[in-house]
Short mmCIF file of C-alpha atoms (C1' of nucleotides) in Angstrom, two decimals:
data_model
loop_
_atom_site.label_atom_id
_atom_site.label_comp_id
_atom_site.label_asym_id
_atom_site.label_seq_id
_atom_site.Cartn_x
_atom_site.Cartn_y
_atom_site.Cartn_z
CA MET A 881 -0.03 0.03 -0.02
CA ASN A 882 1.28 3.55 -0.82
CA ILE A 883 2.44 5.75 2.01
CA PHE A 884 -0.48 8.30 1.48
CA ALA A 885 -3.06 5.68 1.73
CA LYS A 886 -1.52 4.12 4.74
CA HIS A 887 -1.43 7.32 6.69
CA LEU A 888 -4.98 8.21 5.62
CA ILE A 889 -6.42 4.97 6.69
CA ASP A 890 -4.45 5.12 9.85
CA TRP A 891 -5.86 8.57 10.51
CA TYR A 892 -9.36 7.42 9.61
CA LYS A 893 -9.21 4.61 12.20
CA TYR A 894 -9.01 7.22 15.01
CA GLU A 895 -10.48 10.34 13.60
CA GLY A 896 -13.18 9.08 11.11
CA ARG A 897 -16.68 10.03 11.78
CA GLU A 898 -19.47 7.53 12.80
CA LEU A 899 -22.18 7.89 10.20
CA PRO A 900 -25.51 6.06 9.89
CA TRP A 901 -24.82 4.72 6.43
CA ARG A 902 -21.41 3.35 7.54
CA GLU A 903 -23.31 0.58 9.45
CA THR A 904 -24.22 -1.31 6.28
CA ARG A 905 -22.80 -2.69 3.21
CA ASP A 906 -26.18 -2.72 1.49
CA PRO A 907 -25.76 -1.12 -1.88
CA TYR A 908 -29.17 0.39 -1.99
CA THR A 909 -28.75 2.16 1.41
CA ILE A 910 -25.26 3.35 0.37
CA TRP A 911 -26.76 4.58 -3.00
CA VAL A 912 -29.41 6.55 -1.13
CA SER A 913 -26.80 8.07 1.12
CA GLU A 914 -24.65 9.07 -1.72
CA ILE A 915 -27.28 10.70 -3.77
CA ILE A 916 -28.63 12.73 -0.80
CA LEU A 917 -25.07 13.86 0.00
CA GLN A 918 -24.35 15.18 -3.50
CA GLN A 919 -23.54 18.84 -3.09
CA THR A 920 -25.10 18.52 0.43
CA ARG A 921 -23.60 18.72 3.82
CA ILE A 922 -23.98 15.74 6.08
CA SER A 923 -25.47 17.92 8.70
CA GLN A 924 -28.21 18.91 6.20
CA GLY A 925 -28.76 15.46 4.70
CA THR A 926 -28.72 13.04 7.71
CA ALA A 927 -32.36 13.62 8.72
CA TYR A 928 -33.42 13.15 4.94
CA PHE A 929 -31.52 9.92 4.86
CA HIS A 930 -33.27 8.43 7.79
CA ARG A 931 -36.70 9.47 6.57
CA PHE A 932 -35.91 8.17 3.11
CA ILE A 933 -34.74 4.82 4.31
CA GLU A 934 -37.78 4.47 6.68
CA GLN A 935 -40.26 5.36 3.80
CA TYR A 936 -38.48 3.37 1.13
CA PRO A 937 -36.52 0.65 2.83
CA ASP A 938 -35.71 -1.21 -0.27
CA VAL A 939 -35.26 -0.57 -4.08
CA SER A 940 -38.65 -2.25 -4.98
CA LYS A 941 -40.52 -0.06 -2.47
CA LEU A 942 -38.94 2.96 -4.20
CA ALA A 943 -39.50 1.78 -7.65
CA SER A 944 -43.28 1.62 -7.11
CA ALA A 945 -43.59 4.95 -5.29
CA ASP A 946 -45.47 8.05 -6.68
CA GLU A 947 -42.97 10.70 -7.93
CA HIS A 948 -44.83 13.39 -6.02
CA ASP A 949 -44.32 11.36 -2.73
CA VAL A 950 -40.60 11.23 -3.37
CA LEU A 951 -40.44 15.01 -4.22
CA LYS A 952 -42.35 15.75 -0.93
CA LEU A 953 -39.82 13.77 0.90
CA TRP A 954 -37.08 15.59 -0.74
CA GLN A 955 -38.73 19.06 -0.12
CA GLY A 956 -36.16 21.47 1.22
CA LEU A 957 -33.12 19.60 0.18
CA GLY A 958 -32.77 21.13 -3.23
CA TYR A 959 -31.47 19.65 -6.54
CA TYR A 960 -34.80 17.86 -7.03
CA SER A 961 -33.61 16.12 -10.17
CA ARG A 962 -31.98 13.86 -7.70
CA ALA A 963 -35.31 12.63 -6.39
CA ARG A 964 -36.71 12.29 -9.82
CA ASN A 965 -33.79 10.44 -11.11
CA MET A 966 -33.66 8.08 -8.16
CA LEU A 967 -37.18 6.93 -8.97
CA THR A 968 -35.98 6.37 -12.55
CA ALA A 969 -32.99 4.52 -11.38
CA ALA A 970 -35.06 2.33 -9.00
CA LYS A 971 -37.15 1.27 -11.92
CA GLN A 972 -34.20 0.57 -13.89
CA VAL A 973 -32.79 -1.74 -11.14
CA MET A 974 -36.15 -3.63 -11.14
CA GLU A 975 -36.49 -3.98 -14.95
CA GLN A 976 -32.83 -4.04 -16.36
CA PHE A 977 -31.16 -5.64 -13.49
CA GLY A 978 -33.97 -8.04 -12.23
CA GLY A 979 -34.47 -6.26 -8.94
CA LYS A 980 -30.90 -6.82 -7.80
CA PHE A 981 -28.73 -3.69 -7.32
CA PRO A 982 -25.95 -3.76 -10.01
CA GLY A 983 -22.74 -5.00 -8.93
CA THR A 984 -20.08 -3.39 -11.01
CA TYR A 985 -18.88 0.11 -11.63
CA LYS A 986 -19.87 0.03 -15.32
CA GLU A 987 -23.46 -1.12 -14.46
CA LEU A 988 -23.82 1.46 -11.65
CA LEU A 989 -22.98 4.19 -14.14
CA GLN A 990 -25.97 3.25 -16.31
CA LEU A 991 -28.26 4.22 -13.44
CA LYS A 992 -29.96 7.75 -13.95
CA GLY A 993 -28.30 10.22 -11.57
CA VAL A 994 -25.28 8.02 -10.99
CA GLY A 995 -22.05 9.61 -12.31
CA GLU A 996 -18.45 8.75 -11.91
CA TYR A 997 -18.20 9.81 -8.31
CA THR A 998 -21.25 7.92 -7.13
CA ALA A 999 -20.59 4.75 -9.08
CA GLY A 1000 -16.94 4.78 -7.64
CA ALA A 1001 -18.32 5.32 -4.03
CA ILE A 1002 -20.88 2.38 -4.31
CA ALA A 1003 -18.49 0.07 -5.91
CA SER A 1004 -15.82 0.59 -3.38
CA ILE A 1005 -17.84 0.87 -0.29
CA ALA A 1006 -20.46 -1.73 -0.90
CA TYR A 1007 -18.40 -4.18 -3.05
CA ASN A 1008 -14.90 -3.43 -2.07
CA LEU A 1009 -13.98 -2.82 -5.74
CA PRO A 1010 -10.83 -0.75 -6.37
CA HIS A 1011 -12.43 2.40 -8.03
CA ALA A 1012 -11.69 6.02 -6.89
CA ALA A 1013 -14.55 8.40 -5.71
CA VAL A 1014 -13.48 11.84 -6.46
CA ASP A 1015 -15.58 14.37 -4.74
CA GLY A 1016 -14.73 18.00 -3.74
CA ASN A 1017 -12.79 16.78 -0.66
CA VAL A 1018 -10.56 14.58 -2.73
CA LEU A 1019 -9.86 17.26 -5.33
CA ARG A 1020 -8.79 19.55 -2.48
CA VAL A 1021 -6.69 17.08 -0.75
CA LEU A 1022 -4.92 15.84 -3.84
CA SER A 1023 -4.29 19.37 -5.32
CA ARG A 1024 -2.64 20.33 -2.01
CA LEU A 1025 -0.61 17.13 -1.64
CA TYR A 1026 0.87 17.48 -5.11
CA ALA A 1027 0.55 21.31 -5.42
CA ILE A 1028 -1.41 20.99 -8.77
CA ASP A 1029 -2.23 24.27 -10.53
CA THR A 1030 -4.54 22.59 -13.09
CA PRO A 1031 -8.06 23.80 -12.35
CA ILE A 1032 -10.14 21.08 -10.69
CA ASN A 1033 -13.24 21.95 -12.83
CA SER A 1034 -11.48 21.82 -16.08
CA THR A 1035 -11.71 18.84 -18.45
CA LYS A 1036 -7.91 18.42 -18.19
CA GLY A 1037 -8.08 18.71 -14.29
CA LYS A 1038 -10.85 16.07 -13.97
CA LYS A 1039 -9.01 13.54 -15.95
CA LEU A 1040 -5.82 14.28 -14.05
CA PHE A 1041 -7.27 13.98 -10.53
CA SER A 1042 -9.32 10.99 -11.47
CA GLN A 1043 -6.10 9.23 -12.57
CA LEU A 1044 -4.18 10.31 -9.49
CA ALA A 1045 -6.93 9.09 -7.05
CA THR A 1046 -7.26 5.91 -8.91
CA GLU A 1047 -3.52 5.28 -8.51
CA MET A 1048 -3.83 5.99 -4.82
CA VAL A 1049 -6.67 3.63 -4.07
CA PRO A 1050 -5.30 0.49 -2.26
CA LYS A 1051 -6.60 -2.73 -3.65
CA GLU A 1052 -6.78 -4.15 -0.03
CA ALA A 1053 -9.23 -1.44 1.20
CA PRO A 1054 -10.83 0.69 -1.43
CA GLY A 1055 -13.96 1.63 0.47
CA THR A 1056 -12.11 2.33 3.64
CA PHE A 1057 -9.57 4.59 1.75
CA ASN A 1058 -12.23 6.46 -0.18
CA GLN A 1059 -14.21 7.35 3.03
CA ALA A 1060 -10.94 8.08 4.80
CA ILE A 1061 -9.75 10.76 2.34
CA MET A 1062 -13.18 12.24 2.20
CA ASP A 1063 -13.42 12.54 5.96
CA PHE A 1064 -9.86 13.89 5.98
CA GLY A 1065 -10.87 16.57 3.47
CA ALA A 1066 -14.08 17.37 5.32
CA THR A 1067 -12.65 17.65 8.81
CA LEU A 1068 -8.95 18.30 8.60
CA CYS A 1069 -7.85 19.42 5.11
CA THR A 1070 -10.66 21.90 4.95
CA PRO A 1071 -11.07 24.75 2.45
CA GLY A 1072 -10.39 27.42 4.97
CA LYS A 1073 -8.05 27.14 7.98
CA PRO A 1074 -6.99 23.51 7.42
CA ASP A 1075 -5.22 22.01 10.51
CA CYS A 1076 -1.84 21.51 8.90
CA PRO A 1077 -0.06 21.29 12.30
CA GLY A 1078 -2.22 18.36 13.15
CA CYS A 1079 -1.88 16.67 9.73
CA PRO A 1080 -0.25 13.35 9.43
CA LEU A 1081 0.75 14.05 5.86
CA SER A 1082 2.22 17.60 6.32
CA ASP A 1083 5.68 16.27 5.64
CA MET A 1084 4.72 14.92 2.34
CA CYS A 1085 2.39 17.80 1.34
CA GLU A 1086 3.89 19.91 -1.43
CA ALA A 1087 1.63 22.74 -0.75
CA TYR A 1088 2.42 22.81 2.89
CA ILE A 1089 6.23 22.59 2.15
CA ASN A 1090 5.82 25.60 -0.18
CA ASN A 1091 3.80 27.50 2.41
CA SER A 1092 0.98 27.76 -0.25
CA VAL A 1093 -1.86 25.56 1.06
CA GLU A 1094 -4.41 28.41 0.85
CA ASN A 1095 -3.69 28.54 -2.86
CA TYR A 1096 -5.26 25.16 -3.52
CA PRO A 1097 -7.37 23.93 -5.11
CA VAL A 1098 -7.39 26.19 -8.34
CA LYS A 1099 -10.76 26.64 -9.95
CA GLU A 1100 -11.66 28.38 -13.28
CA LYS A 1101 -15.02 30.18 -13.95
CA LYS A 1102 -17.64 31.65 -11.70
CA THR A 1103 -21.21 31.29 -12.09
CA LYS A 1104 -23.05 34.51 -12.88
CA VAL A 1105 -26.23 35.02 -11.14
CA LEU A 1106 -29.28 36.01 -13.02
CA ASP A 1107 -32.25 37.86 -11.55
CA ARG A 1108 -35.84 36.48 -11.80
CA TYR A 1109 -38.87 38.30 -10.51
CA MET A 1110 -41.69 36.08 -9.23
CA HIS A 1111 -45.11 37.57 -8.38
CA TYR A 1112 -47.02 34.84 -6.52
CA LEU A 1113 -50.79 35.09 -6.20
CA PHE A 1114 -52.07 33.67 -2.94
CA ILE A 1115 -55.75 33.49 -4.09
CA ARG A 1116 -58.26 32.43 -1.36
CA HIS A 1117 -61.86 31.56 -1.66
CA GLU A 1118 -63.54 30.39 1.54
CA ASP A 1119 -61.48 27.42 2.68
CA ARG A 1120 -59.67 26.90 -0.58
CA LEU A 1121 -56.40 28.12 -2.11
CA TRP A 1122 -55.22 27.78 -5.77
CA LEU A 1123 -52.09 25.69 -6.46
CA GLU A 1124 -50.56 24.76 -9.77
CA LYS A 1125 -47.90 22.17 -10.69
CA ARG A 1126 -44.66 23.38 -12.50
CA ASN A 1127 -44.15 21.23 -15.66
CA ASP A 1128 -41.62 23.06 -17.74
CA GLN A 1129 -37.96 22.24 -18.10
CA ASP A 1130 -37.05 24.75 -15.33
CA ILE A 1131 -36.30 24.84 -11.61
CA TRP A 1132 -38.61 22.99 -9.25
CA LYS A 1133 -39.97 20.75 -12.04
CA ASN A 1134 -43.05 18.79 -11.11
CA MET A 1135 -43.38 20.62 -7.71
CA TYR A 1136 -46.28 22.88 -6.75
CA GLN A 1137 -46.54 26.51 -6.37
CA LEU A 1138 -48.88 29.52 -6.17
CA PRO A 1139 -50.25 30.89 -9.48
CA LEU A 1140 -47.28 32.95 -10.79
CA ILE A 1141 -46.70 36.13 -12.89
CA GLU A 1142 -43.07 36.14 -13.76
CA SER A 1143 -40.97 39.07 -15.21
CA TYR A 1144 -37.38 39.56 -15.91
CA GLU A 1145 -37.35 43.18 -14.62
CA VAL A 1146 -38.74 45.04 -11.55
CA LEU A 1147 -42.62 45.45 -11.61
CA LEU A 1148 -44.52 47.65 -9.19
CA PRO A 1149 -47.76 46.29 -7.82
CA GLU A 1150 -49.64 48.69 -9.97
CA GLN A 1151 -48.03 47.14 -13.09
CA VAL A 1152 -48.78 43.63 -11.91
CA LEU A 1153 -52.50 44.50 -11.30
CA HIS A 1154 -52.69 45.87 -14.80
CA SER A 1155 -50.58 43.27 -16.61
CA LYS A 1156 -52.18 41.18 -19.36
CA GLU A 1157 -51.57 38.07 -17.20
CA TRP A 1158 -53.55 39.45 -14.31
CA GLN A 1159 -56.32 40.52 -16.56
CA ALA A 1160 -56.52 37.12 -18.18
CA ILE A 1161 -56.63 35.27 -14.82
CA PHE A 1162 -59.29 37.37 -13.19
CA ASP A 1163 -61.16 38.56 -16.29
CA ASN A 1164 -64.65 39.49 -15.03
CA ALA A 1165 -64.08 38.05 -11.51
CA GLN A 1166 -64.40 40.16 -8.50
CA VAL A 1167 -61.26 40.15 -6.29
CA GLU A 1168 -59.77 42.03 -3.42
CA VAL A 1169 -56.17 42.50 -3.07
CA ARG A 1170 -55.77 42.42 0.74
CA SER A 1171 -51.96 42.90 0.79
CA VAL A 1172 -48.67 42.82 -1.18
CA SER A 1173 -45.54 41.42 0.56
CA ASN A 1174 -42.27 43.13 0.73
CA GLU A 1175 -39.54 41.88 -1.57
CA ILE A 1176 -38.28 38.50 -0.41
CA ILE A 1177 -34.85 37.61 -1.85
CA HIS A 1178 -34.42 33.90 -2.41
CA LEU A 1179 -30.86 32.93 -3.45
CA LEU A 1180 -30.05 29.85 -5.45
CA SER A 1181 -26.55 28.99 -6.73
CA HIS A 1182 -27.10 30.56 -10.07
CA ARG A 1183 -30.32 32.70 -9.57
CA LYS A 1184 -31.43 35.61 -7.52
CA ILE A 1185 -35.09 35.36 -7.22
CA HIS A 1186 -37.03 38.51 -6.16
CA ALA A 1187 -40.37 37.27 -4.93
CA PHE A 1188 -43.57 39.13 -4.01
CA PHE A 1189 -46.76 37.61 -2.60
CA TYR A 1190 -50.13 38.99 -3.46
CA GLU A 1191 -52.89 38.04 -0.94
CA ILE A 1192 -56.09 37.96 -2.95
CA GLN A 1193 -59.63 37.19 -1.86
CA LEU A 1194 -61.82 35.87 -4.63
CA ILE A 1195 -65.27 37.41 -3.90
CA LYS A 1196 -67.11 35.94 -6.91
CA GLY A 1197 -66.45 34.76 -10.44
CA GLU A 1198 -63.91 32.35 -11.84
CA VAL A 1199 -60.16 32.01 -11.80
CA HIS A 1200 -58.93 31.50 -15.36
CA HIS A 1201 -55.66 29.71 -14.66
CA PRO A 1202 -54.27 26.12 -14.88
CA ALA A 1203 -54.06 26.26 -11.08
CA LYS A 1204 -56.69 24.28 -9.11
CA PRO A 1205 -58.32 25.11 -5.88
CA VAL A 1206 -57.24 22.90 -3.04
CA TYR A 1207 -58.41 22.83 0.47
CA LEU A 1208 -56.32 24.84 2.94
CA LYS A 1209 -56.02 21.90 5.34
CA ASP A 1210 -54.46 19.87 2.55
CA ILE A 1211 -51.71 22.33 1.24
CA PHE A 1212 -48.99 20.91 3.43
CA ASN A 1213 -49.40 17.58 1.57
CA PHE A 1214 -47.95 19.20 -1.65
CA ALA A 1215 -44.27 19.28 -2.46
CA VAL A 1216 -43.36 22.98 -2.83
CA PRO A 1217 -40.11 24.86 -3.10
CA LYS A 1218 -38.64 26.26 0.08
CA LEU A 1219 -39.65 29.80 -0.96
CA ILE A 1220 -43.24 28.73 -1.07
CA GLU A 1221 -43.08 26.66 2.05
CA ASN A 1222 -41.62 29.58 3.93
CA TYR A 1223 -44.43 31.80 2.91
CA LEU A 1224 -47.21 29.37 3.42
CA THR A 1225 -45.94 28.30 6.87
CA GLU A 1226 -45.99 31.95 8.03
CA LYS A 1227 -49.34 32.76 6.19
CA ILE A 1228 -51.21 29.80 7.69
CA GLN A 1229 -49.95 30.62 11.12
CA ILE A 1230 -51.30 34.10 10.86
CA THR A 1231 -54.52 33.00 9.38
CA GLN A 1232 -55.12 30.52 12.27
CA SER A 1233 -54.10 32.81 15.16
"C1'" DA B 1389 -16.99 23.54 -22.51
"C1'" DA B 1390 -20.64 26.09 -20.54
"C1'" DG B 1391 -24.95 26.33 -18.40
"C1'" DT B 1392 -28.56 24.38 -15.34
"C1'" DC B 1393 -30.14 22.66 -11.05
"C1'" DG B 1394 -31.38 24.23 -4.34
"C1'" DG B 1395 -30.68 25.23 -0.14
"C1'" DG B 1396 -27.72 26.19 3.77
"C1'" DG B 1397 -23.53 26.94 6.42
"C1'" DT B 1398 -19.15 29.35 6.89
"C1'" DT B 1399 -15.97 32.93 6.44
"C1'" DA C 1032 -20.82 38.74 -0.85
"C1'" DA C 1033 -18.17 34.73 -2.06
"C1'" DC C 1034 -17.26 30.21 -1.30
"C1'" DC C 1035 -18.39 25.34 -0.88
"C1'" DC C 1036 -20.91 21.15 0.15
"C1'" DA C 1037 -19.83 12.67 -0.52
"C1'" DG C 1038 -22.21 16.03 -8.55
"C1'" DA C 1039 -24.95 14.86 -12.74
"C1'" DC C 1040 -27.26 16.14 -16.79
"C1'" DT C 1041 -28.26 18.87 -20.91
"C1'" DT C 1042 -27.01 21.60 -24.64
#
DNA sequence: AAGTCGGGGTT
DNA sequence: AACCCAGACTT
């Protein structure tokens, strides 16, 4: 075994974290944990992991689930394509792999939502196969260890780091090594203020030797954030509220929301009330606009959403909109984006107090 | 190769 | 405000 792997596994033995999904070798359970933890901190994902395994204890249960139920379970976690893809993948396991979770790296890669990282993680942790699992932690650790300037998110960088990681994986303990290097990156070789004095690899770390640890890893690009303006209509009539399902190829696909008037520039309430969209929705109906919320900023990784909530009472007439009236007592059964959840939670509390 | 897709914690 | 988190998919 190479010296890096030896030190990392030794460190892991004493400093590694105890995590729920480390108590099993079941590939389904490990898969669930890996998908949940994509771009997600353990502190945020753990509760979702427990609820997911409780509701869908095996792949056949998940395969026969309703997509909306899975999205509801995923609500608040973000990157909802993960939930939709898991349902697709579960059906793949039932149909293409006869209900048995695929047992090789190549087969794992065929599952929807499983990329190189996740396939390597499952293959190594569940099956002890010698594949690397290169996540953000591994990129950081390797870039420092070898003082590599190639951007980690460039095509060249991905290939290079994947190669390095694969060479480092010891055939004796691939799963243990992959979890060790990830824990090491998450708790010691951290993005800011890494604990170099307490690091068992500092003697061999090129970046530390050059006193340049903070310069690694190198990334190219930055995502530019676009503004979107969402004018949500909280339309009430007696004990019902209008909700619609988002179907477009867009954020929050297949989740529910309040009827929406969207613009790509700032609109005053006066302009919303006189917009074509508004006129089309309410036509000859009689409504009262009870209130308009302040601007609520909802930040996503690549969008800045400016949201406004219009509280509208339908007095009489019809609402011409694909949205359907649902009973207020049922609204929390619908999967909604965090932005909507926050508003509804606050609004219903006020309504009931 | 660049853009899309969430939400939350840390600095 | 910027960065990052057990990334993958689409264009």
